C-alpha cells in the first residue's frame, strides 16, 4: 500500500464523550498510548487527510446504493450518487473542501467514482439484500469492557449464517499485514457473538483499489481468546485513565502523526490531562453502563 497504515478518524461524538474500545482506538493505544489519549480523551482535532475523506465519500455512496431497490443498483446509478455524497459531507464538514480546492472537485470525484465502479467487479449489489449498512454495534463484556464499532455491512443468509463485510479504499495488505487487517473484523465478530449468540460464518474485507477480497472464517474458541486480549487492553486503558499516565511510544508511524508538536518524544508538551470523563463509572466500580451511540 502506498499510503502509510493509518486508522480512519471516528466522527465527532453525538451524545457523550465517554470512551469505549473501538478497533481504531484499540490500535491507537497499542501503537502509542499518548496518541490514544489525545484522540479519545482530549479529543484534539486533526486536519482531514485526502485519502480518509475519499474513503468516507465512497462508503457513503455504497450505503446509499444499498438503500435503493435491488434492481436499481446499477453502475450508472452508483455514479450518480457520488456528487450528492460529496455535497452532504461538505455541508457537514466544510473544512474538507480545502483538500480539493486547488484542482477543483472534479478530479477528486473521479477518484471516488473509479473506486465505486471497481466494486462492481467484486460483488453484484443487485443479487442480495444486506441486513444492515453502516450500523452501530456495541456491547459491554462481562468484565465491563465496553466495545463499540460501526460495521459497513452485515449480510444474513436464509440459513441464518451471517457475514460481516468491510470496504477498504486502499490496496490489499501483504501476508504480514493480514492479521492487522483482520483485527477490525474479529472485533466486530466478537460483538456479534456476544449480542446474537452466533459466530459469523465469514469475515470479508473488500479492497477496491486493487480489486481483492480477503475472507476469513473465525471459530468461537478464537473469538473467546480475542475477547481476553481486548479485556486486557481495556484494563490497561482504564489504569492509564486513572493515573493520567499515557506515555508516548516512538515508532516508525510517528512520521505521519499530527500530534508531534504535543509529543515529549519530539520536544513537545501535551496539554494538562483533563481527567477521565465523568460519565465513565467503570473506572471506579469495574462495571460499565450501557454504551451510548457515539464512536469512541
PDB file of C-alpha atoms in Angstrom:
ATOM      1  CA  UNK A   1       0.000   0.000   0.000  1.00  0.00           C
ATOM      2  CA  UNK A   2       1.468   3.340  -0.963  1.00  0.00           C
ATOM      3  CA  UNK A   3      -0.031   5.319   1.914  1.00  0.00           C
ATOM      4  CA  UNK A   4       1.162   4.680   5.466  1.00  0.00           C
ATOM      5  CA  UNK A   5      -1.033   2.386   7.550  1.00  0.00           C
ATOM      6  CA  UNK A   6      -3.468   4.599   9.404  1.00  0.00           C
ATOM      7  CA  UNK A   7      -6.777   4.332  11.164  1.00  0.00           C
ATOM      8  CA  UNK A   8      -9.748   6.314   9.969  1.00  0.00           C
ATOM      9  CA  UNK A   9     -10.652   9.032  12.473  1.00  0.00           C
ATOM     10  CA  UNK A  10     -14.029   8.444  14.042  1.00  0.00           C
ATOM     11  CA  UNK A  11     -16.763  11.054  13.595  1.00  0.00           C
ATOM     12  CA  UNK A  12     -17.429  13.590  16.325  1.00  0.00           C
ATOM     13  CA  UNK A  13     -19.431  12.229  19.250  1.00  0.00           C
ATOM     14  CA  UNK A  14     -23.184  12.795  19.209  1.00  0.00           C
ATOM     15  CA  UNK A  15     -24.178  12.018  22.816  1.00  0.00           C
ATOM     16  CA  UNK A  16     -21.422  11.599  25.404  1.00  0.00           C
ATOM     17  CA  UNK A  17     -17.626  11.793  25.449  1.00  0.00           C
ATOM     18  CA  UNK A  18     -17.401   8.545  27.405  1.00  0.00           C
ATOM     19  CA  UNK A  19     -14.672   6.414  25.850  1.00  0.00           C
ATOM     20  CA  UNK A  20     -15.200   2.861  24.706  1.00  0.00           C
ATOM     21  CA  UNK A  21     -12.993   0.475  22.813  1.00  0.00           C
ATOM     22  CA  UNK A  22     -13.325   0.553  19.040  1.00  0.00           C
ATOM     23  CA  UNK A  23     -10.991  -1.070  16.512  1.00  0.00           C
ATOM     24  CA  UNK A  24      -9.422   2.295  15.699  1.00  0.00           C
ATOM     25  CA  UNK A  25      -8.909   3.339  19.312  1.00  0.00           C
ATOM     26  CA  UNK A  26      -7.583  -0.103  20.234  1.00  0.00           C
ATOM     27  CA  UNK A  27      -4.943   0.213  17.523  1.00  0.00           C
ATOM     28  CA  UNK A  28      -4.165   3.755  18.685  1.00  0.00           C
ATOM     29  CA  UNK A  29      -3.432   2.621  22.236  1.00  0.00           C
ATOM     30  CA  UNK A  30      -1.338  -0.318  21.074  1.00  0.00           C
ATOM     31  CA  UNK A  31       0.626   1.993  18.768  1.00  0.00           C
ATOM     32  CA  UNK A  32       1.019   4.890  21.217  1.00  0.00           C
ATOM     33  CA  UNK A  33      -0.860   5.498  24.489  1.00  0.00           C
ATOM     34  CA  UNK A  34      -0.355   9.267  24.183  1.00  0.00           C
ATOM     35  CA  UNK A  35      -1.936   9.235  20.727  1.00  0.00           C
ATOM     36  CA  UNK A  36      -4.914   7.402  22.210  1.00  0.00           C
ATOM     37  CA  UNK A  37      -5.230  10.000  24.960  1.00  0.00           C
ATOM     38  CA  UNK A  38      -5.062  12.994  22.626  1.00  0.00           C
ATOM     39  CA  UNK A  39      -7.658  11.453  20.284  1.00  0.00           C
ATOM     40  CA  UNK A  40     -10.079   9.740  22.658  1.00  0.00           C
ATOM     41  CA  UNK A  41      -9.877  11.820  25.838  1.00  0.00           C
ATOM     42  CA  UNK A  42      -8.584  15.293  24.912  1.00  0.00           C
ATOM     43  CA  UNK A  43     -10.332  14.972  21.534  1.00  0.00           C
ATOM     44  CA  UNK A  44      -7.886  17.285  19.835  1.00  0.00           C
ATOM     45  CA  UNK A  45      -8.954  17.512  16.181  1.00  0.00           C
ATOM     46  CA  UNK A  46      -6.635  16.511  13.383  1.00  0.00           C
ATOM     47  CA  UNK A  47      -6.594  18.007   9.896  1.00  0.00           C
ATOM     48  CA  UNK A  48      -8.519  15.883   7.386  1.00  0.00           C
ATOM     49  CA  UNK A  49      -6.497  13.683   5.048  1.00  0.00           C
ATOM     50  CA  UNK A  50      -7.463  13.357   1.409  1.00  0.00           C
ATOM     51  CA  UNK A  51      -7.425   9.549   1.360  1.00  0.00           C
ATOM     52  CA  UNK A  52      -9.597   9.378   4.502  1.00  0.00           C
ATOM     53  CA  UNK A  53     -12.120  11.850   3.103  1.00  0.00           C
ATOM     54  CA  UNK A  54     -12.220   9.934  -0.185  1.00  0.00           C
ATOM     55  CA  UNK A  55     -12.908   6.768   1.774  1.00  0.00           C
ATOM     56  CA  UNK A  56     -15.731   8.458   3.657  1.00  0.00           C
ATOM     57  CA  UNK A  57     -17.394   9.500   0.397  1.00  0.00           C
ATOM     58  CA  UNK A  58     -17.019   6.009  -1.118  1.00  0.00           C
ATOM     59  CA  UNK A  59     -18.625   4.465   1.961  1.00  0.00           C
ATOM     60  CA  UNK A  60     -21.466   6.965   1.777  1.00  0.00           C
ATOM     61  CA  UNK A  61     -22.097   6.105  -1.884  1.00  0.00           C
ATOM     62  CA  UNK A  62     -22.191   2.367  -1.176  1.00  0.00           C
ATOM     63  CA  UNK A  63     -24.532   2.904   1.764  1.00  0.00           C
ATOM     64  CA  UNK A  64     -26.874   4.941  -0.455  1.00  0.00           C
ATOM     65  CA  UNK A  65     -26.608   2.314  -3.182  1.00  0.00           C
ATOM     66  CA  UNK A  66     -27.928  -0.388  -0.868  1.00  0.00           C
ATOM     67  CA  UNK A  67     -30.749   1.924   0.133  1.00  0.00           C
ATOM     68  CA  UNK A  68     -32.115   1.572  -3.401  1.00  0.00           C
ATOM     69  CA  UNK A  69     -34.302  -1.306  -4.636  1.00  0.00           C
ATOM     70  CA  UNK A  70     -32.029  -4.116  -5.792  1.00  0.00           C
ATOM     71  CA  UNK A  71     -32.910  -3.691  -9.469  1.00  0.00           C
ATOM     72  CA  UNK A  72     -31.751  -0.060  -9.401  1.00  0.00           C
ATOM     73  CA  UNK A  73     -28.274  -0.749  -8.010  1.00  0.00           C
ATOM     74  CA  UNK A  74     -26.601  -0.373 -11.371  1.00  0.00           C
ATOM     75  CA  UNK A  75     -23.205   1.195 -12.132  1.00  0.00           C
ATOM     76  CA  UNK A  76     -24.684   4.325 -13.678  1.00  0.00           C
ATOM     77  CA  UNK A  77     -26.928   4.862 -10.670  1.00  0.00           C
ATOM     78  CA  UNK A  78     -23.961   4.477  -8.361  1.00  0.00           C
ATOM     79  CA  UNK A  79     -22.063   7.082 -10.391  1.00  0.00           C
ATOM     80  CA  UNK A  80     -24.976   9.497  -9.930  1.00  0.00           C
ATOM     81  CA  UNK A  81     -24.680   9.118  -6.152  1.00  0.00           C
ATOM     82  CA  UNK A  82     -21.099  10.368  -5.975  1.00  0.00           C
ATOM     83  CA  UNK A  83     -21.687  14.131  -6.191  1.00  0.00           C
ATOM     84  CA  UNK A  84     -24.589  14.163  -3.688  1.00  0.00           C
ATOM     85  CA  UNK A  85     -22.465  12.156  -1.234  1.00  0.00           C
ATOM     86  CA  UNK A  86     -19.645  14.692  -1.539  1.00  0.00           C
ATOM     87  CA  UNK A  87     -22.054  17.613  -1.135  1.00  0.00           C
ATOM     88  CA  UNK A  88     -23.501  16.102   2.049  1.00  0.00           C
ATOM     89  CA  UNK A  89     -20.045  15.664   3.536  1.00  0.00           C
ATOM     90  CA  UNK A  90     -19.054  19.188   2.533  1.00  0.00           C
ATOM     91  CA  UNK A  91     -22.161  20.570   4.241  1.00  0.00           C
ATOM     92  CA  UNK A  92     -21.358  18.658   7.428  1.00  0.00           C
ATOM     93  CA  UNK A  93     -17.620  19.344   7.376  1.00  0.00           C
ATOM     94  CA  UNK A  94     -16.817  22.465   5.291  1.00  0.00           C
ATOM     95  CA  UNK A  95     -13.126  22.162   6.149  1.00  0.00           C
ATOM     96  CA  UNK A  96     -12.728  19.155   3.819  1.00  0.00           C
ATOM     97  CA  UNK A  97     -13.307  21.450   0.836  1.00  0.00           C
ATOM     98  CA  UNK A  98      -9.740  22.720   1.187  1.00  0.00           C
ATOM     99  CA  UNK A  99      -8.477  19.285   0.146  1.00  0.00           C
ATOM    100  CA  UNK A 100      -9.818  19.703  -3.388  1.00  0.00           C
ATOM    101  CA  UNK A 101      -9.684  23.484  -3.866  1.00  0.00           C
ATOM    102  CA  UNK A 102      -6.522  23.636  -5.984  1.00  0.00           C
ATOM    103  CA  UNK A 103      -7.604  21.236  -8.734  1.00  0.00           C
ATOM    104  CA  UNK A 104     -11.327  21.540  -8.074  1.00  0.00           C
ATOM    105  CA  UNK A 105     -13.633  18.701  -7.054  1.00  0.00           C
ATOM    106  CA  UNK A 106     -13.704  17.069 -10.492  1.00  0.00           C
ATOM    107  CA  UNK A 107     -10.503  15.067 -10.094  1.00  0.00           C
ATOM    108  CA  UNK A 108     -11.428  14.045  -6.554  1.00  0.00           C
ATOM    109  CA  UNK A 109     -14.904  12.893  -7.570  1.00  0.00           C
ATOM    110  CA  UNK A 110     -13.402  10.934 -10.479  1.00  0.00           C
ATOM    111  CA  UNK A 111     -11.201   9.095  -7.974  1.00  0.00           C
ATOM    112  CA  UNK A 112     -14.265   8.286  -5.879  1.00  0.00           C
ATOM    113  CA  UNK A 113     -16.205   7.075  -8.897  1.00  0.00           C
ATOM    114  CA  UNK A 114     -13.364   4.816 -10.056  1.00  0.00           C
ATOM    115  CA  UNK A 115     -13.364   3.100  -6.676  1.00  0.00           C
ATOM    116  CA  UNK A 116     -17.141   2.783  -6.697  1.00  0.00           C
ATOM    117  CA  UNK A 117     -17.122   1.290 -10.190  1.00  0.00           C
ATOM    118  CA  UNK A 118     -14.368  -1.117  -9.155  1.00  0.00           C
ATOM    119  CA  UNK A 119     -16.781  -2.503  -6.588  1.00  0.00           C
ATOM    120  CA  UNK A 120     -18.896  -3.994  -9.369  1.00  0.00           C
ATOM    121  CA  UNK A 121     -16.035  -6.274 -10.335  1.00  0.00           C
ATOM    122  CA  UNK A 122     -16.076  -7.793  -6.844  1.00  0.00           C
ATOM    123  CA  UNK A 123     -19.753  -8.124  -5.890  1.00  0.00           C
ATOM    124  CA  UNK A 124     -23.114  -7.833  -7.593  1.00  0.00           C
ATOM    125  CA  UNK A 125     -25.188  -5.478  -5.427  1.00  0.00           C
ATOM    126  CA  UNK A 126     -28.376  -6.454  -7.272  1.00  0.00           C
ATOM    127  CA  UNK A 127     -28.071 -10.086  -6.178  1.00  0.00           C
ATOM    128  CA  UNK A 128     -28.781  -9.828  -2.427  1.00  0.00           C
ATOM    129  CA  UNK A 129     -30.246  -7.706   0.347  1.00  0.00           C
ATOM    130  CA  UNK A 130     -27.947  -6.830   3.230  1.00  0.00           C
ATOM    131  CA  UNK A 131     -29.406  -6.912   6.703  1.00  0.00           C
ATOM    132  CA  UNK A 132     -27.800  -3.570   7.556  1.00  0.00           C
ATOM    133  CA  UNK A 133     -25.325  -0.981   6.280  1.00  0.00           C
ATOM    134  CA  UNK A 134     -23.163   1.391   8.320  1.00  0.00           C
ATOM    135  CA  UNK A 135     -24.696   0.147  11.565  1.00  0.00           C
ATOM    136  CA  UNK A 136     -23.591   0.780  15.126  1.00  0.00           C
ATOM    137  CA  UNK A 137     -22.930  -2.380  17.120  1.00  0.00           C
ATOM    138  CA  UNK A 138     -21.890  -2.346  20.763  1.00  0.00           C
ATOM    139  CA  UNK A 139     -21.714  -4.474  23.867  1.00  0.00           C
ATOM    140  CA  UNK A 140     -20.317  -4.451  27.377  1.00  0.00           C
ATOM    141  CA  UNK A 141     -18.397  -7.624  28.110  1.00  0.00           C
ATOM    142  CA  UNK A 142     -18.973  -9.470  31.371  1.00  0.00           C
ATOM    143  CA  UNK A 143     -15.986  -7.710  32.918  1.00  0.00           C
ATOM    144  CA  UNK A 144     -17.392  -4.289  31.986  1.00  0.00           C
ATOM    145  CA  UNK A 145     -15.199  -3.649  28.947  1.00  0.00           C
ATOM    146  CA  UNK A 146     -17.269  -1.535  26.516  1.00  0.00           C
ATOM    147  CA  UNK A 147     -16.860  -2.416  22.831  1.00  0.00           C
ATOM    148  CA  UNK A 148     -18.273  -0.283  20.047  1.00  0.00           C
ATOM    149  CA  UNK A 149     -17.945  -0.107  16.292  1.00  0.00           C
ATOM    150  CA  UNK A 150     -19.609   0.764  13.009  1.00  0.00           C
ATOM    151  CA  UNK A 151     -19.934  -2.089  10.539  1.00  0.00           C
ATOM    152  CA  UNK A 152     -20.014  -1.327   6.829  1.00  0.00           C
ATOM    153  CA  UNK A 153     -22.380  -4.188   6.067  1.00  0.00           C
ATOM    154  CA  UNK A 154     -23.925  -7.268   7.648  1.00  0.00           C
ATOM    155  CA  UNK A 155     -25.428  -9.973   5.435  1.00  0.00           C
ATOM    156  CA  UNK A 156     -27.637 -12.769   6.741  1.00  0.00           C
ATOM    157  CA  UNK A 157     -28.351 -15.804   4.539  1.00  0.00           C
ATOM    158  CA  UNK A 158     -31.646 -17.663   4.507  1.00  0.00           C
ATOM    159  CA  UNK A 159     -29.893 -20.361   6.524  1.00  0.00           C
ATOM    160  CA  UNK A 160     -29.139 -17.839   9.275  1.00  0.00           C
ATOM    161  CA  UNK A 161     -25.428 -17.687   8.502  1.00  0.00           C
ATOM    162  CA  UNK A 162     -24.023 -14.223   8.985  1.00  0.00           C
ATOM    163  CA  UNK A 163     -21.291 -12.345   7.089  1.00  0.00           C
ATOM    164  CA  UNK A 164     -19.520  -9.188   8.263  1.00  0.00           C
ATOM    165  CA  UNK A 165     -18.214  -7.000   5.435  1.00  0.00           C
ATOM    166  CA  UNK A 166     -15.836  -4.049   5.462  1.00  0.00           C
ATOM    167  CA  UNK A 167     -14.893  -1.916   2.448  1.00  0.00           C
ATOM    168  CA  UNK A 168     -11.335  -0.647   2.105  1.00  0.00           C
ATOM    169  CA  UNK A 169     -10.426   2.014  -0.429  1.00  0.00           C
ATOM    170  CA  UNK A 170      -6.715   1.227  -0.277  1.00  0.00           C
ATOM    171  CA  UNK A 171      -4.806  -1.767  -1.575  1.00  0.00           C
ATOM    172  CA  UNK A 172      -4.838  -5.199  -0.009  1.00  0.00           C
ATOM    173  CA  UNK A 173      -2.059  -5.898   2.517  1.00  0.00           C
ATOM    174  CA  UNK A 174       0.759  -8.362   2.097  1.00  0.00           C
ATOM    175  CA  UNK A 175       0.806 -11.592   4.107  1.00  0.00           C
ATOM    176  CA  UNK A 176       2.377  -9.857   7.116  1.00  0.00           C
ATOM    177  CA  UNK A 177      -0.401  -7.265   7.190  1.00  0.00           C
ATOM    178  CA  UNK A 178      -3.346  -9.622   7.048  1.00  0.00           C
ATOM    179  CA  UNK A 179      -3.640 -10.109  10.812  1.00  0.00           C
ATOM    180  CA  UNK A 180      -3.696  -6.362  11.347  1.00  0.00           C
ATOM    181  CA  UNK A 181      -6.355  -6.078   8.659  1.00  0.00           C
ATOM    182  CA  UNK A 182      -8.471  -8.799  10.278  1.00  0.00           C
ATOM    183  CA  UNK A 183      -8.246  -7.251  13.752  1.00  0.00           C
ATOM    184  CA  UNK A 184     -11.139  -4.931  12.934  1.00  0.00           C
ATOM    185  CA  UNK A 185     -13.405  -7.699  11.674  1.00  0.00           C
ATOM    186  CA  UNK A 186     -12.594 -10.018  14.590  1.00  0.00           C
ATOM    187  CA  UNK A 187     -13.586  -7.144  16.844  1.00  0.00           C
ATOM    188  CA  UNK A 188     -16.967  -6.920  15.100  1.00  0.00           C
ATOM    189  CA  UNK A 189     -17.338 -10.705  15.086  1.00  0.00           C
ATOM    190  CA  UNK A 190     -16.895 -10.784  18.858  1.00  0.00           C
ATOM    191  CA  UNK A 191     -19.627  -8.170  19.322  1.00  0.00           C
ATOM    192  CA  UNK A 192     -21.908 -10.253  17.098  1.00  0.00           C
ATOM    193  CA  UNK A 193     -21.135 -13.347  19.163  1.00  0.00           C
ATOM    194  CA  UNK A 194     -21.908 -11.559  22.409  1.00  0.00           C
ATOM    195  CA  UNK A 195     -25.073  -9.820  21.182  1.00  0.00           C
ATOM    196  CA  UNK A 196     -26.558 -12.526  18.930  1.00  0.00           C
ATOM    197  CA  UNK A 197     -25.011 -15.662  20.274  1.00  0.00           C
ATOM    198  CA  UNK A 198     -23.689 -16.761  16.886  1.00  0.00           C
ATOM    199  CA  UNK A 199     -20.260 -16.805  15.275  1.00  0.00           C
ATOM    200  CA  UNK A 200     -20.198 -15.087  11.873  1.00  0.00           C
ATOM    201  CA  UNK A 201     -19.665 -17.636   9.125  1.00  0.00           C
ATOM    202  CA  UNK A 202     -17.447 -15.241   7.200  1.00  0.00           C
ATOM    203  CA  UNK A 203     -15.497 -12.030   7.633  1.00  0.00           C
ATOM    204  CA  UNK A 204     -14.913 -10.227   4.351  1.00  0.00           C
ATOM    205  CA  UNK A 205     -12.570  -7.350   3.532  1.00  0.00           C
ATOM    206  CA  UNK A 206     -13.141  -5.794   0.105  1.00  0.00           C
ATOM    207  CA  UNK A 207     -10.176  -3.819  -1.260  1.00  0.00           C
ATOM    208  CA  UNK A 208     -11.356  -1.514  -4.015  1.00  0.00           C
ATOM    209  CA  UNK A 209      -8.003  -0.056  -5.105  1.00  0.00           C
ATOM    210  CA  UNK A 210      -6.651  -3.371  -6.387  1.00  0.00           C
ATOM    211  CA  UNK A 211      -9.819  -5.439  -6.640  1.00  0.00           C
ATOM    212  CA  UNK A 212      -9.003  -8.008  -3.962  1.00  0.00           C
ATOM    213  CA  UNK A 213     -11.201  -9.771  -1.402  1.00  0.00           C
ATOM    214  CA  UNK A 214      -9.828 -11.189   1.827  1.00  0.00           C
ATOM    215  CA  UNK A 215     -12.131 -13.664   3.580  1.00  0.00           C
ATOM    216  CA  UNK A 216     -11.785 -15.388   6.893  1.00  0.00           C
ATOM    217  CA  UNK A 217     -13.924 -17.860   8.847  1.00  0.00           C
ATOM    218  CA  UNK A 218     -13.463 -17.399  12.609  1.00  0.00           C
ATOM    219  CA  UNK A 219     -14.339 -20.005  15.222  1.00  0.00           C
ATOM    220  CA  UNK A 220     -15.740 -19.469  18.699  1.00  0.00           C
ATOM    221  CA  UNK A 221     -12.600 -20.500  20.567  1.00  0.00           C
ATOM    222  CA  UNK A 222     -10.579 -17.969  18.576  1.00  0.00           C
ATOM    223  CA  UNK A 223     -13.043 -15.184  19.349  1.00  0.00           C
ATOM    224  CA  UNK A 224     -13.009 -16.038  23.055  1.00  0.00           C
ATOM    225  CA  UNK A 225      -9.215 -15.735  23.039  1.00  0.00           C
ATOM    226  CA  UNK A 226      -9.583 -12.420  21.240  1.00  0.00           C
ATOM    227  CA  UNK A 227     -12.074 -11.316  23.901  1.00  0.00           C
ATOM    228  CA  UNK A 228      -9.446 -11.850  26.594  1.00  0.00           C
ATOM    229  CA  UNK A 229      -6.991  -9.733  24.598  1.00  0.00           C
ATOM    230  CA  UNK A 230      -9.496  -6.872  24.334  1.00  0.00           C
ATOM    231  CA  UNK A 231     -10.374  -7.116  28.025  1.00  0.00           C
ATOM    232  CA  UNK A 232      -6.702  -6.844  28.938  1.00  0.00           C
ATOM    233  CA  UNK A 233      -6.316  -3.896  26.589  1.00  0.00           C
ATOM    234  CA  UNK A 234      -9.286  -2.083  28.146  1.00  0.00           C
ATOM    235  CA  UNK A 235      -7.892  -2.796  31.620  1.00  0.00           C
ATOM    236  CA  UNK A 236      -4.628  -1.135  30.566  1.00  0.00           C
ATOM    237  CA  UNK A 237      -6.507   1.872  29.159  1.00  0.00           C
ATOM    238  CA  UNK A 238      -8.583   2.147  32.340  1.00  0.00           C
ATOM    239  CA  UNK A 239      -5.473   2.051  34.503  1.00  0.00           C
ATOM    240  CA  UNK A 240      -3.934   4.814  32.403  1.00  0.00           C
ATOM    241  CA  UNK A 241      -7.172   6.760  32.699  1.00  0.00           C
ATOM    242  CA  UNK A 242      -6.996   6.651  36.490  1.00  0.00           C
ATOM    243  CA  UNK A 243      -3.399   7.828  36.664  1.00  0.00           C
ATOM    244  CA  UNK A 244      -3.246  10.027  33.581  1.00  0.00           C
ATOM    245  CA  UNK A 245      -0.113   8.169  32.504  1.00  0.00           C
ATOM    246  CA  UNK A 246      -0.288   7.821  28.714  1.00  0.00           C
ATOM    247  CA  UNK A 247       3.371   7.663  27.669  1.00  0.00           C
ATOM    248  CA  UNK A 248       4.445   8.273  24.077  1.00  0.00           C
ATOM    249  CA  UNK A 249       5.765   5.315  22.143  1.00  0.00           C
ATOM    250  CA  UNK A 250       8.168   6.439  19.453  1.00  0.00           C
ATOM    251  CA  UNK A 251       7.886   4.251  16.360  1.00  0.00           C
ATOM    252  CA  UNK A 252       8.027   4.405  12.570  1.00  0.00           C
ATOM    253  CA  UNK A 253       4.453   5.734  12.352  1.00  0.00           C
ATOM    254  CA  UNK A 254       5.391   8.883  14.250  1.00  0.00           C
ATOM    255  CA  UNK A 255       6.379  10.446  10.926  1.00  0.00           C
ATOM    256  CA  UNK A 256       2.697  10.531   9.971  1.00  0.00           C
ATOM    257  CA  UNK A 257       1.301  11.698  13.330  1.00  0.00           C
ATOM    258  CA  UNK A 258      -0.303  15.136  13.577  1.00  0.00           C
ATOM    259  CA  UNK A 259       0.327  15.218  17.315  1.00  0.00           C
ATOM    260  CA  UNK A 260       4.106  15.518  17.062  1.00  0.00           C
ATOM    261  CA  UNK A 261       4.083  19.181  18.274  1.00  0.00           C
ATOM    262  CA  UNK A 262       2.435  17.965  21.521  1.00  0.00           C
ATOM    263  CA  UNK A 263       4.642  14.908  21.977  1.00  0.00           C
ATOM    264  CA  UNK A 264       7.516  14.858  24.510  1.00  0.00           C
ATOM    265  CA  UNK A 265       9.388  12.419  22.274  1.00  0.00           C
ATOM    266  CA  UNK A 266       9.710  15.295  19.784  1.00  0.00           C
ATOM    267  CA  UNK A 267      10.252  18.110  22.256  1.00  0.00           C
ATOM    268  CA  UNK A 268       6.590  18.987  22.639  1.00  0.00           C
ATOM    269  CA  UNK A 269       4.365  19.317  25.687  1.00  0.00           C
ATOM    270  CA  UNK A 270       0.903  17.774  25.823  1.00  0.00           C
ATOM    271  CA  UNK A 271      -1.901  19.800  27.405  1.00  0.00           C
ATOM    272  CA  UNK A 272      -2.757  19.138  31.050  1.00  0.00           C
ATOM    273  CA  UNK A 273      -4.565  15.837  31.451  1.00  0.00           C
ATOM    274  CA  UNK A 274      -8.295  16.655  31.540  1.00  0.00           C
ATOM    275  CA  UNK A 275      -9.134  13.546  33.552  1.00  0.00           C
ATOM    276  CA  UNK A 276     -11.159  10.524  32.572  1.00  0.00           C
ATOM    277  CA  UNK A 277     -14.669  11.596  31.515  1.00  0.00           C
ATOM    278  CA  UNK A 278     -17.023  11.694  34.495  1.00  0.00           C
ATOM    279  CA  UNK A 279     -19.604   9.536  32.675  1.00  0.00           C
ATOM    280  CA  UNK A 280     -17.292   6.526  32.802  1.00  0.00           C
ATOM    281  CA  UNK A 281     -18.131   4.727  36.062  1.00  0.00           C
ATOM    282  CA  UNK A 282     -16.271   1.556  35.055  1.00  0.00           C
ATOM    283  CA  UNK A 283     -13.011   3.158  36.176  1.00  0.00           C
ATOM    284  CA  UNK A 284     -14.305   3.469  39.725  1.00  0.00           C
ATOM    285  CA  UNK A 285     -16.523   0.408  40.046  1.00  0.00           C
ATOM    286  CA  UNK A 286     -15.422  -2.039  37.378  1.00  0.00           C
ATOM    287  CA  UNK A 287     -18.927  -2.060  35.879  1.00  0.00           C
ATOM    288  CA  UNK A 288     -19.703  -0.096  32.743  1.00  0.00           C
ATOM    289  CA  UNK A 289     -23.041   1.425  31.952  1.00  0.00           C
ATOM    290  CA  UNK A 290     -24.709   0.783  28.618  1.00  0.00           C
ATOM    291  CA  UNK A 291     -22.580   2.413  25.887  1.00  0.00           C
ATOM    292  CA  UNK A 292     -24.013   5.499  24.277  1.00  0.00           C
ATOM    293  CA  UNK A 293     -24.419   5.601  20.483  1.00  0.00           C
ATOM    294  CA  UNK A 294     -21.275   7.564  19.679  1.00  0.00           C
ATOM    295  CA  UNK A 295     -17.967   6.395  18.353  1.00  0.00           C
ATOM    296  CA  UNK A 296     -15.117   6.480  20.868  1.00  0.00           C
TER     297      UNK A 296
END
